[in-house]
XYZ file of N, CA and C in Angstrom:
222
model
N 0.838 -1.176 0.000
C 0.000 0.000 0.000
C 0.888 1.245 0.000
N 0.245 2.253 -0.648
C 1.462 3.291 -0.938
C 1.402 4.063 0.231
N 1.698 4.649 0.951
C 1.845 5.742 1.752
C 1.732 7.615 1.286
N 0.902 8.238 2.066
C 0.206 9.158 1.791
C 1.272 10.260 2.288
N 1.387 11.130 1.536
C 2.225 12.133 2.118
C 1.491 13.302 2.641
N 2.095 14.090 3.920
C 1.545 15.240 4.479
C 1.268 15.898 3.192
N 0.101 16.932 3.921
C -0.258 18.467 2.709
C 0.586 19.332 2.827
N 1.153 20.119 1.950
C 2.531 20.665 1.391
C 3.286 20.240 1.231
N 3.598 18.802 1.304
C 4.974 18.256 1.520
C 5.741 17.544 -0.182
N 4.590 18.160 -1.084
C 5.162 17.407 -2.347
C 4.788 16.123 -2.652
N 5.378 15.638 -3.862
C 4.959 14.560 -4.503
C 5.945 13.883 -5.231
N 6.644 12.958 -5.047
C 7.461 11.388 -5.239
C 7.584 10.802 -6.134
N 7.925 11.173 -7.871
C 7.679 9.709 -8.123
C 9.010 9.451 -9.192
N 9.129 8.473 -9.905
C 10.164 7.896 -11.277
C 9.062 7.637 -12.185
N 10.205 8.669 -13.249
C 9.336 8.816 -14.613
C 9.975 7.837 -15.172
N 9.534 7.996 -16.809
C 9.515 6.697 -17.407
C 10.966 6.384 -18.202
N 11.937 7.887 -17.950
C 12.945 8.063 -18.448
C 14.014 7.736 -17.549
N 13.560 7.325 -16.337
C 14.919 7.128 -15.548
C 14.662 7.493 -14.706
N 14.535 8.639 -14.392
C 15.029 9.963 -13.506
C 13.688 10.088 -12.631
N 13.788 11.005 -11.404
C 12.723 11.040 -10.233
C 12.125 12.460 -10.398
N 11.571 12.602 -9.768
C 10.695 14.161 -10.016
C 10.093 14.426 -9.014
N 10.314 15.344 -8.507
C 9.419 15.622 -6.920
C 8.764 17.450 -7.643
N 6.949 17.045 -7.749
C 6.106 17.908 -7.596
C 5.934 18.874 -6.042
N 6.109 20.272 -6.032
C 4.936 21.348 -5.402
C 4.400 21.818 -5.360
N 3.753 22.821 -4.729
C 2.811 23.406 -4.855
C 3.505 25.405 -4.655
N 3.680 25.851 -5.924
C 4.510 27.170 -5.655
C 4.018 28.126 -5.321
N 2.412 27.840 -5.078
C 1.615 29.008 -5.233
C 0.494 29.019 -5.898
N -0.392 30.086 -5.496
C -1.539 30.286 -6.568
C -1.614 31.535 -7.274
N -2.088 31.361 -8.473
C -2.181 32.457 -9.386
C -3.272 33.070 -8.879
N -3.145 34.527 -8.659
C -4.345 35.387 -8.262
C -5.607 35.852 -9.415
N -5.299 36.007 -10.024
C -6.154 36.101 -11.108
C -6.962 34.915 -11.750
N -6.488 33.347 -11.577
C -7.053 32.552 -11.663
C -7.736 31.820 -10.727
N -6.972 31.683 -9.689
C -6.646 30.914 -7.771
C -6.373 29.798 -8.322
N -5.763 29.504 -9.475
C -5.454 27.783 -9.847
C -3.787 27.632 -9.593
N -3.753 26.175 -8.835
C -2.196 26.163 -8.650
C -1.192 26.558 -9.153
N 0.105 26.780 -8.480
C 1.008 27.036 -9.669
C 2.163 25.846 -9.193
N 2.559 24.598 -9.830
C 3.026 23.468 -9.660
C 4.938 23.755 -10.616
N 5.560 23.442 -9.493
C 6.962 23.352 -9.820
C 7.689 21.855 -9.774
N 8.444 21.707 -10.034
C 9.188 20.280 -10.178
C 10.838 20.639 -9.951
N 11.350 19.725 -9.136
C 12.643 19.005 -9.179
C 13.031 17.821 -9.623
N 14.053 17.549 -10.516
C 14.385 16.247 -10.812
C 15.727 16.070 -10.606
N 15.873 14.821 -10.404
C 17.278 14.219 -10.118
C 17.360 12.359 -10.284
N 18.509 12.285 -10.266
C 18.844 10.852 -10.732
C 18.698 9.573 -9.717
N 18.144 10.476 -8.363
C 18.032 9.126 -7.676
C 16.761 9.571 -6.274
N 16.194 8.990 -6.113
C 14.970 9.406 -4.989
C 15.493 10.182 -3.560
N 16.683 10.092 -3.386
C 17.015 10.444 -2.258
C 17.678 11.943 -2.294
N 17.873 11.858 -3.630
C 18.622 13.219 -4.065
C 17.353 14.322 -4.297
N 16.151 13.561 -5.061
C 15.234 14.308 -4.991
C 14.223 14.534 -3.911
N 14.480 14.020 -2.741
C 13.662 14.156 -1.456
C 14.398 15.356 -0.690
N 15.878 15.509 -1.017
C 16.955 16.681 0.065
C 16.836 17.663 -0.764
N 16.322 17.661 -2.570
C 16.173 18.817 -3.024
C 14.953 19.540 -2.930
N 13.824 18.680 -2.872
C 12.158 19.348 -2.471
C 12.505 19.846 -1.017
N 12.762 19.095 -0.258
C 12.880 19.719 0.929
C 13.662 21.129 1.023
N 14.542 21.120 0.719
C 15.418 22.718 0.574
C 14.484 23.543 0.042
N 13.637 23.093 -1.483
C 12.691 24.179 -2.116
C 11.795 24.250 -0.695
N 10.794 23.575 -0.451
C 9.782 23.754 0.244
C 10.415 24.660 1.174
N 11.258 24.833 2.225
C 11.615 25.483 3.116
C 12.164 27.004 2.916
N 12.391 27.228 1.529
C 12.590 28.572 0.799
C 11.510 28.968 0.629
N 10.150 28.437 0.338
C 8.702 28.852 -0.117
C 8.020 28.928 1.326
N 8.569 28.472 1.752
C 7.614 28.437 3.251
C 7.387 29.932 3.890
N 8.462 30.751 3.710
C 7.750 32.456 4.187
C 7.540 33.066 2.823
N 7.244 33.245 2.082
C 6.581 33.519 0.657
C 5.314 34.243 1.632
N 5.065 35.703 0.720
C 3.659 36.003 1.330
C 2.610 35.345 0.069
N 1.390 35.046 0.511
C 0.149 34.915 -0.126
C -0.672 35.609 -0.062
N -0.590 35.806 -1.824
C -1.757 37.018 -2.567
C -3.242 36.542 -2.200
N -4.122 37.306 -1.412
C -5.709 37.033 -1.600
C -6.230 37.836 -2.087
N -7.447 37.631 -2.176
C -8.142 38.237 -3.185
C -9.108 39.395 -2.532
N -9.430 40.269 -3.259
C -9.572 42.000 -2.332
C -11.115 41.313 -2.353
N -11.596 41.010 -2.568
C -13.282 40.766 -2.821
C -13.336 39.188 -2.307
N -14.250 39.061 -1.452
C -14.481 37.623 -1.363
C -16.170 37.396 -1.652
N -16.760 36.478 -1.858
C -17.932 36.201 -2.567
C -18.795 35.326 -1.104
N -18.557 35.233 -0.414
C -19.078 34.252 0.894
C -20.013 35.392 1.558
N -21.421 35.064 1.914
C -22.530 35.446 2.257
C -23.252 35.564 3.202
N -23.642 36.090 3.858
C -24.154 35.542 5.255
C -25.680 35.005 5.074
């Protein structure tokens, strides 16, 4: 059974070329609010687990854009 990873913590896998790829989450586009998804790759899973981790921890004080208008009602 695969194991579920925390929320923010990225995404794991080997592509079909060899190589590993660790997905995040960089942000959301304000004008859309649809993700904005970055990637690391490297040649071996362990290399790409110490490189997401370094990204994630650079993104982690990032401010987040909201939106001046919200649509929620009473």
């Amino acid at each position: 059974m695969a194991k579920r990873r925390a929320n923010g913590e990225g995404n794991i896998r080997k592509r079909s070329d060899g190589r590993w790829e660790g997905r995040y989450t960089a942000g959301y586009d304000p004008t859309t609010g649809k993700r904005i998804i970055k990637n690391v790759l490297g040649k071996t899973q362990a290399e790409v687990k110490t490189k997401l981790a370094k990204v994630l921890e650079e993104t982690k004080d990032l401010d987040v854009v909201c939106a001046e208008e919200y649509t929620v009602t009473t």
